[in-house]
Tab-separated table of C-alpha atoms in Angstrom:
chain	number	residue	atom	x	y	z
A	271	MET	CA	14.161	-27.580	-2.192
A	272	TRP	CA	17.731	-26.168	-3.187
A	273	ASP	CA	20.452	-28.278	-5.267
A	274	TYR	CA	23.382	-28.718	-4.065
A	275	SER	CA	26.723	-29.678	-5.858
A	276	GLU	CA	28.805	-32.572	-4.670
A	277	LYS	CA	31.549	-30.247	-3.470
A	278	VAL	CA	29.266	-28.297	-1.368
A	279	ILE	CA	27.846	-31.683	0.164
A	280	ASP	CA	31.420	-33.225	0.549
A	281	HIS	CA	32.469	-30.207	2.318
A	282	TYR	CA	29.446	-30.167	4.459
A	283	ARG	CA	29.755	-33.543	5.668
A	284	HIS	CA	33.095	-33.564	5.897
A	285	PRO	CA	34.597	-30.024	6.551
A	286	ARG	CA	37.770	-29.443	6.535
A	287	ASN	CA	39.939	-27.553	9.002
A	288	VAL	CA	37.738	-27.272	11.826
A	289	GLY	CA	39.008	-25.702	15.237
A	290	VAL	CA	40.482	-22.832	16.604
A	291	ILE	CA	44.593	-22.005	16.395
A	292	GLU	CA	45.589	-20.300	19.911
A	293	ASP	CA	48.943	-18.811	18.716
A	294	ALA	CA	47.340	-17.625	15.211
A	295	ASP	CA	48.329	-14.078	13.908
A	296	ALA	CA	45.170	-12.842	12.705
A	297	VAL	CA	41.384	-13.797	13.698
A	298	GLY	CA	38.585	-12.307	11.662
A	299	THR	CA	34.628	-12.830	11.490
A	300	ALA	CA	31.622	-12.104	10.150
A	301	GLY	CA	28.168	-12.383	10.795
A	302	SER	CA	26.146	-12.464	13.777
A	303	ILE	CA	24.888	-15.572	15.747
A	304	VAL	CA	22.047	-13.261	16.800
A	305	CYS	CA	20.955	-12.917	13.001
A	306	GLY	CA	21.301	-16.886	12.264
A	307	ASP	CA	24.651	-17.038	11.042
A	308	GLN	CA	28.561	-16.513	12.347
A	309	LEU	CA	32.162	-17.443	10.802
A	310	LYS	CA	35.278	-16.861	12.998
A	311	ILE	CA	38.572	-17.634	10.671
A	312	TYR	CA	42.289	-18.093	12.371
A	313	LEU	CA	45.483	-17.702	10.276
A	314	LYS	CA	49.001	-18.463	10.819
A	315	ILE	CA	51.009	-16.781	8.644
A	316	LYS	CA	54.917	-16.645	8.108
A	317	ASP	CA	57.357	-15.239	5.576
A	318	GLY	CA	54.376	-13.713	3.846
A	319	ILE	CA	52.489	-17.397	3.426
A	320	VAL	CA	49.398	-18.305	4.984
A	321	THR	CA	50.617	-22.001	6.449
A	322	ASP	CA	47.767	-22.921	8.042
A	323	ALA	CA	44.215	-21.672	8.264
A	324	LYS	CA	40.960	-23.179	10.473
A	325	PHE	CA	37.565	-21.595	11.399
A	326	GLN	CA	34.611	-22.103	13.709
A	327	THR	CA	31.075	-21.370	12.155
A	328	PHE	CA	27.520	-21.088	13.476
A	329	GLY	CA	25.007	-20.883	10.455
A	330	CYS	CA	23.416	-23.632	7.900
A	331	GLY	CA	25.486	-26.347	5.527
A	332	SER	CA	26.180	-24.140	2.655
A	333	ALA	CA	28.009	-21.753	5.646
A	334	VAL	CA	29.934	-24.597	6.105
A	335	ALA	CA	30.725	-25.947	3.146
A	336	SER	CA	31.927	-22.337	2.150
A	337	SER	CA	34.025	-21.712	5.263
A	338	SER	CA	35.653	-24.907	4.770
A	339	MET	CA	36.275	-24.304	0.994
A	340	LEU	CA	37.856	-21.083	1.859
A	341	THR	CA	40.508	-22.817	4.218
A	342	GLU	CA	41.524	-25.249	1.415
A	343	MET	CA	41.794	-22.264	-1.039
A	344	ILE	CA	44.156	-20.116	1.186
A	345	ILE	CA	46.379	-22.932	2.644
A	346	GLY	CA	49.834	-22.468	1.086
A	347	LYS	CA	49.131	-19.052	-0.908
A	348	PRO	CA	50.876	-15.948	-0.275
A	349	VAL	CA	49.136	-13.019	1.862
A	350	GLU	CA	48.771	-11.053	-1.148
A	351	GLU	CA	47.233	-13.479	-3.339
A	352	VAL	CA	44.674	-14.546	-0.732
A	353	LYS	CA	43.387	-10.536	-0.323
A	354	LYS	CA	42.491	-11.064	-3.558
A	355	ILE	CA	40.232	-14.194	-3.051
A	356	THR	CA	36.204	-13.081	-3.317
A	357	ASN	CA	33.176	-14.572	-2.537
A	358	LYS	CA	32.688	-15.587	-6.075
A	359	ASP	CA	35.969	-17.352	-6.158
A	360	ILE	CA	34.601	-19.448	-3.168
A	361	VAL	CA	31.211	-20.142	-5.201
A	362	ASP	CA	33.167	-20.822	-8.176
A	363	GLN	CA	35.389	-23.643	-6.444
A	364	LEU	CA	32.719	-24.981	-4.849
A	365	GLY	CA	30.410	-25.681	-8.213
A	366	GLY	CA	27.638	-22.859	-7.267
A	367	LEU	CA	25.546	-22.294	-4.469
A	368	PRO	CA	21.683	-21.573	-4.528
A	369	PRO	CA	21.006	-17.782	-4.880
A	370	GLU	CA	19.497	-17.832	-1.614
A	371	LYS	CA	22.283	-19.307	-0.031
A	372	MET	CA	24.990	-16.743	-1.521
A	373	HIS	CA	25.228	-14.927	1.560
A	374	CYS	CA	27.502	-17.633	3.010
A	375	SER	CA	30.231	-16.914	0.457
A	376	VAL	CA	30.377	-13.443	1.447
A	377	MET	CA	30.231	-13.981	4.753
A	378	GLY	CA	33.452	-16.024	4.406
A	379	TYR	CA	34.891	-13.153	2.518
A	380	GLU	CA	34.223	-11.054	4.836
A	381	ALA	CA	35.805	-13.016	7.760
A	382	LEU	CA	39.050	-12.963	5.900
A	383	GLU	CA	38.646	-9.143	5.144
A	384	ASP	CA	38.385	-8.995	8.662
A	385	ALA	CA	41.353	-11.244	9.720
A	386	PHE	CA	43.786	-9.339	7.608
A	387	LYS	CA	42.710	-5.684	9.159
A	388	ASN	CA	44.176	-7.710	12.328
A	389	TYR	CA	47.063	-8.806	10.808
A	390	LYS	CA	50.220	-6.346	11.002
A	391	SER	CA	53.190	-6.273	8.446
A	392	GLU	CA	55.152	-7.248	10.899
A	393	GLY	CA	53.569	-10.799	10.912
A	394	TYR	CA	51.395	-10.252	14.516
A	395	VAL	CA	48.381	-9.885	15.825
A	396	ASP	CA	48.045	-6.834	18.897
A	397	LEU	CA	46.556	-8.322	20.628
A	398	ASP	CA	46.718	-5.560	23.415
A	399	ASP	CA	45.063	-3.106	20.697
A	400	LEU	CA	42.462	-5.746	19.883
A	401	LYS	CA	41.363	-5.701	23.760
A	402	LYS	CA	40.764	-2.161	23.426
A	403	GLU	CA	37.134	-2.010	22.962
A	404	PRO	CA	34.168	0.199	24.081
A	405	LYS	CA	32.900	-1.629	27.498
A	406	GLU	CA	29.546	-3.236	26.972
A	407	LYS	CA	26.660	-2.116	29.315
A	408	MET	CA	24.804	-5.141	31.214
A	409	ILE	CA	21.140	-4.290	30.359
A	410	CYS	CA	19.084	-7.332	31.114
A	411	THR	CA	21.129	-8.951	34.335
A	412	CYS	CA	18.645	-11.999	34.275
A	413	PHE	CA	20.093	-13.604	30.628
A	414	GLN	CA	23.611	-11.273	30.270
A	415	VAL	CA	22.126	-9.414	27.283
A	416	THR	CA	24.534	-6.101	27.123
A	417	ASP	CA	23.461	-3.093	24.804
A	418	LYS	CA	25.487	-3.609	21.956
A	419	VAL	CA	23.675	-7.226	21.384
A	420	ILE	CA	20.577	-5.491	21.743
A	421	LEU	CA	21.556	-2.844	19.360
A	422	ASP	CA	23.072	-5.111	16.884
A	423	ALA	CA	19.873	-7.114	16.788
A	424	ILE	CA	17.691	-4.051	16.384
A	425	LYS	CA	20.071	-2.635	13.570
A	426	THR	CA	20.255	-6.154	11.874
A	427	ASN	CA	16.655	-7.456	12.388
A	428	GLY	CA	14.334	-3.553	11.721
A	429	LEU	CA	13.208	-4.584	14.897
A	430	LYS	CA	10.735	-2.156	16.754
A	431	THR	CA	8.978	-2.607	19.864
A	432	VAL	CA	10.773	-4.454	23.541
A	433	GLU	CA	8.579	-7.566	22.391
A	434	GLU	CA	10.393	-7.837	19.321
A	435	VAL	CA	13.849	-7.498	21.157
A	436	THR	CA	12.889	-9.712	23.656
A	437	ASN	CA	11.894	-12.453	20.956
A	438	TYR	CA	15.602	-11.912	19.239
A	439	THR	CA	17.957	-11.533	22.651
A	440	LYS	CA	15.517	-12.435	25.627
A	441	ALA	CA	16.161	-9.543	26.999
A	442	GLY	CA	13.357	-8.360	29.434
A	443	GLY	CA	12.100	-11.689	28.888
A	444	GLY	CA	13.018	-12.170	33.282
A	445	CYS	CA	11.987	-10.056	35.570
A	446	GLY	CA	11.078	-7.130	33.107
A	447	ARG	CA	13.090	-4.204	35.065
A	448	CYS	CA	14.901	-3.692	32.180
A	449	LYS	CA	12.782	-3.295	29.517
A	450	GLY	CA	12.383	0.503	30.102
A	451	GLU	CA	16.255	0.709	28.988
A	452	ILE	CA	15.041	-1.452	26.410
A	453	GLN	CA	13.009	1.195	24.919
A	454	LYS	CA	15.320	4.075	25.358
A	455	ILE	CA	17.623	2.024	23.493
A	456	LEU	CA	15.191	1.641	20.817
A	457	ASP	CA	14.389	5.668	20.847
A	458	ASP	CA	18.014	6.665	20.724
A	459	TYR	CA	18.596	4.059	17.551
A	460	TYR	CA	15.625	5.270	15.658
A	461	SER	CA	16.082	9.242	16.341
A	462	GLY	CA	19.527	8.719	15.212
A	463	LYS	CA	21.418	9.137	18.693
A	464	THR	CA	23.268	6.430	18.729
A	465	GLU	CA	27.019	5.632	16.784
A	466	ASP	CA	24.779	3.073	14.943
A	467	LYS	CA	22.616	5.527	12.785
A	468	LYS	CA	19.823	3.905	11.158
A	469	ASP	CA	21.050	4.608	7.722
A	470	GLU	CA	24.534	3.190	8.209
A	471	LYS	CA	26.023	1.074	5.416
A	472	MET	CA	25.570	-2.398	6.385
A	473	THR	CA	28.221	-4.961	4.638
A	474	PRO	CA	26.585	-7.425	1.955
A	475	THR	CA	26.448	-9.948	4.702
A	476	GLN	CA	24.200	-7.724	7.394
A	477	TRP	CA	22.103	-6.220	4.591
A	478	VAL	CA	21.033	-9.902	3.337
A	479	LEU	CA	20.788	-11.519	6.527
A	480	LYS	CA	18.133	-8.222	7.644
A	481	VAL	CA	15.842	-8.726	4.444
A	482	ASN	CA	15.869	-12.465	5.112
A	483	ASN	CA	14.913	-12.076	8.990
A	484	ILE	CA	12.074	-9.607	7.944
A	485	ILE	CA	10.633	-11.714	5.389
A	486	GLU	CA	11.072	-14.715	7.812
A	487	HIS	CA	9.442	-13.361	10.952
A	488	GLN	CA	6.812	-10.866	9.267
A	489	ILE	CA	6.024	-11.509	6.359
A	490	SER	CA	6.008	-15.131	5.935
A	491	PRO	CA	3.743	-15.757	9.079
A	492	GLU	CA	1.164	-13.289	7.298
A	493	LEU	CA	1.314	-15.434	4.217
A	494	VAL	CA	0.786	-18.428	5.760
A	495	LYS	CA	-2.194	-17.658	7.869
A	496	ASP	CA	-3.875	-17.795	3.888
A	497	GLY	CA	-2.033	-21.126	3.069
A	498	GLY	CA	0.518	-18.368	0.606
A	499	ASP	CA	4.430	-18.276	0.118
A	500	ILE	CA	7.224	-16.509	-0.288
A	501	GLU	CA	10.411	-17.639	-1.596
A	502	LEU	CA	13.645	-15.318	-1.710
A	503	VAL	CA	15.294	-15.364	-4.971
A	504	ASP	CA	17.990	-12.953	-5.554
A	505	ILE	CA	19.323	-9.603	-3.955
A	506	LYS	CA	20.938	-7.074	-5.991
A	507	ASP	CA	21.477	-4.036	-3.477
A	508	LYS	CA	17.963	-2.338	-3.217
A	509	ASP	CA	16.315	-4.285	-5.524
A	510	ILE	CA	14.808	-7.749	-3.784
A	511	TYR	CA	13.738	-10.601	-6.232
A	512	VAL	CA	10.682	-12.787	-4.467
A	513	LYS	CA	8.752	-15.767	-5.680
A	514	LEU	CA	4.691	-15.069	-4.161
A	515	LYS	CA	1.960	-17.463	-3.982
A	516	GLY	CA	-1.363	-16.771	-2.195
A	517	MET	CA	-1.961	-13.746	-0.606
A	518	CYS	CA	-1.863	-12.434	2.886
A	519	SER	CA	-4.664	-11.391	5.636
A	520	GLY	CA	-3.280	-8.138	5.505
A	521	CYS	CA	-4.199	-7.554	2.143
A	522	LYS	CA	-8.236	-9.231	2.663
A	523	ASN	CA	-10.813	-5.969	2.312
A	524	SER	CA	-8.307	-3.881	0.578
A	525	THR	CA	-7.128	-3.021	-2.919
A	526	MET	CA	-3.727	-3.848	-1.782
A	527	THR	CA	-1.951	-6.430	-3.717
A	528	LEU	CA	0.502	-9.168	-2.826
A	529	LYS	CA	3.465	-7.458	-3.908
A	530	VAL	CA	2.599	-4.451	-2.621
A	531	PHE	CA	2.291	-5.722	1.122
A	532	VAL	CA	5.362	-7.498	0.699
A	533	GLU	CA	7.231	-4.074	-0.683
A	534	ASN	CA	5.702	-1.598	2.130
A	535	THR	CA	6.961	-4.339	4.731
A	536	LEU	CA	10.213	-4.316	3.202
A	537	LYS	CA	10.230	-0.384	2.626
A	538	ASN	CA	8.902	0.006	6.866
A	539	ALA	CA	12.121	-1.295	7.606
A	540	LEU	CA	14.600	-1.390	5.296
A	541	GLY	CA	13.946	2.464	3.486
A	542	ASP	CA	11.787	3.757	0.947
A	543	ASP	CA	14.376	2.800	-1.769
A	544	ILE	CA	13.666	-0.706	-1.709
A	545	ASN	CA	12.469	-2.441	-5.260
A	546	VAL	CA	10.711	-5.981	-4.667
A	547	ILE	CA	11.219	-7.614	-8.111
A	548	GLU	CA	8.366	-10.249	-8.435
A	549	VAL	CA	10.420	-13.291	-10.639
A	550	LYS	CA	7.287	-16.473	-12.153
């Protein structure tokens, strides 16, 4: 059970500045609904001052609290001062977050950073420029899933099979005619033919979410079979700190230890430079 500060609980139960600013001067997003959490932040800016801020989030209580606190921190502040805010500042204002929930504060920071990418020094957003995005191809007509959604799911969660893509996006779960195209997206991605290369640098939020998803969907189910458990304690770049309990069915009748099983699974999905550190 995680311990939350009174401020976190207050902002979760009574979030401030929830909603949309229709004529926003800057809009930023972070995260992805596909991988669990997503945040969108809207800013009104006048004479270099953030005069209003609102947010919408799809995520856990820590994501709501972090987003709510962030909006309170930036309203009334000069843009240049707001740009210097980090996820650590958000956590400090909340009175701390559990290590497993730090990615929520990072998501707030990234959404703010994304918003300022769209903000012009003249004080407006060029909506025509924002609409100039690559056209997405509809892959699954049964569930209206595009190639971008599928590729993002593969990239973020380390998906390797059509069945896994279906589990995450529903694509291929209807008539099944699109399974060939889904397989091609998988093949192109892992052969490096797509623009989103397998080893492309991810944002801190994407990295944490990807590790979380692999642990939740690939590692934890194996441990549960034998009464085991795994707790993600912290992530520092390629070093992943975990608490382990029990064993896994894949370790039976072999010399593989639980730590080796976890490390091999993460390396297979994330790369050979992953280092798993067991915390007692």
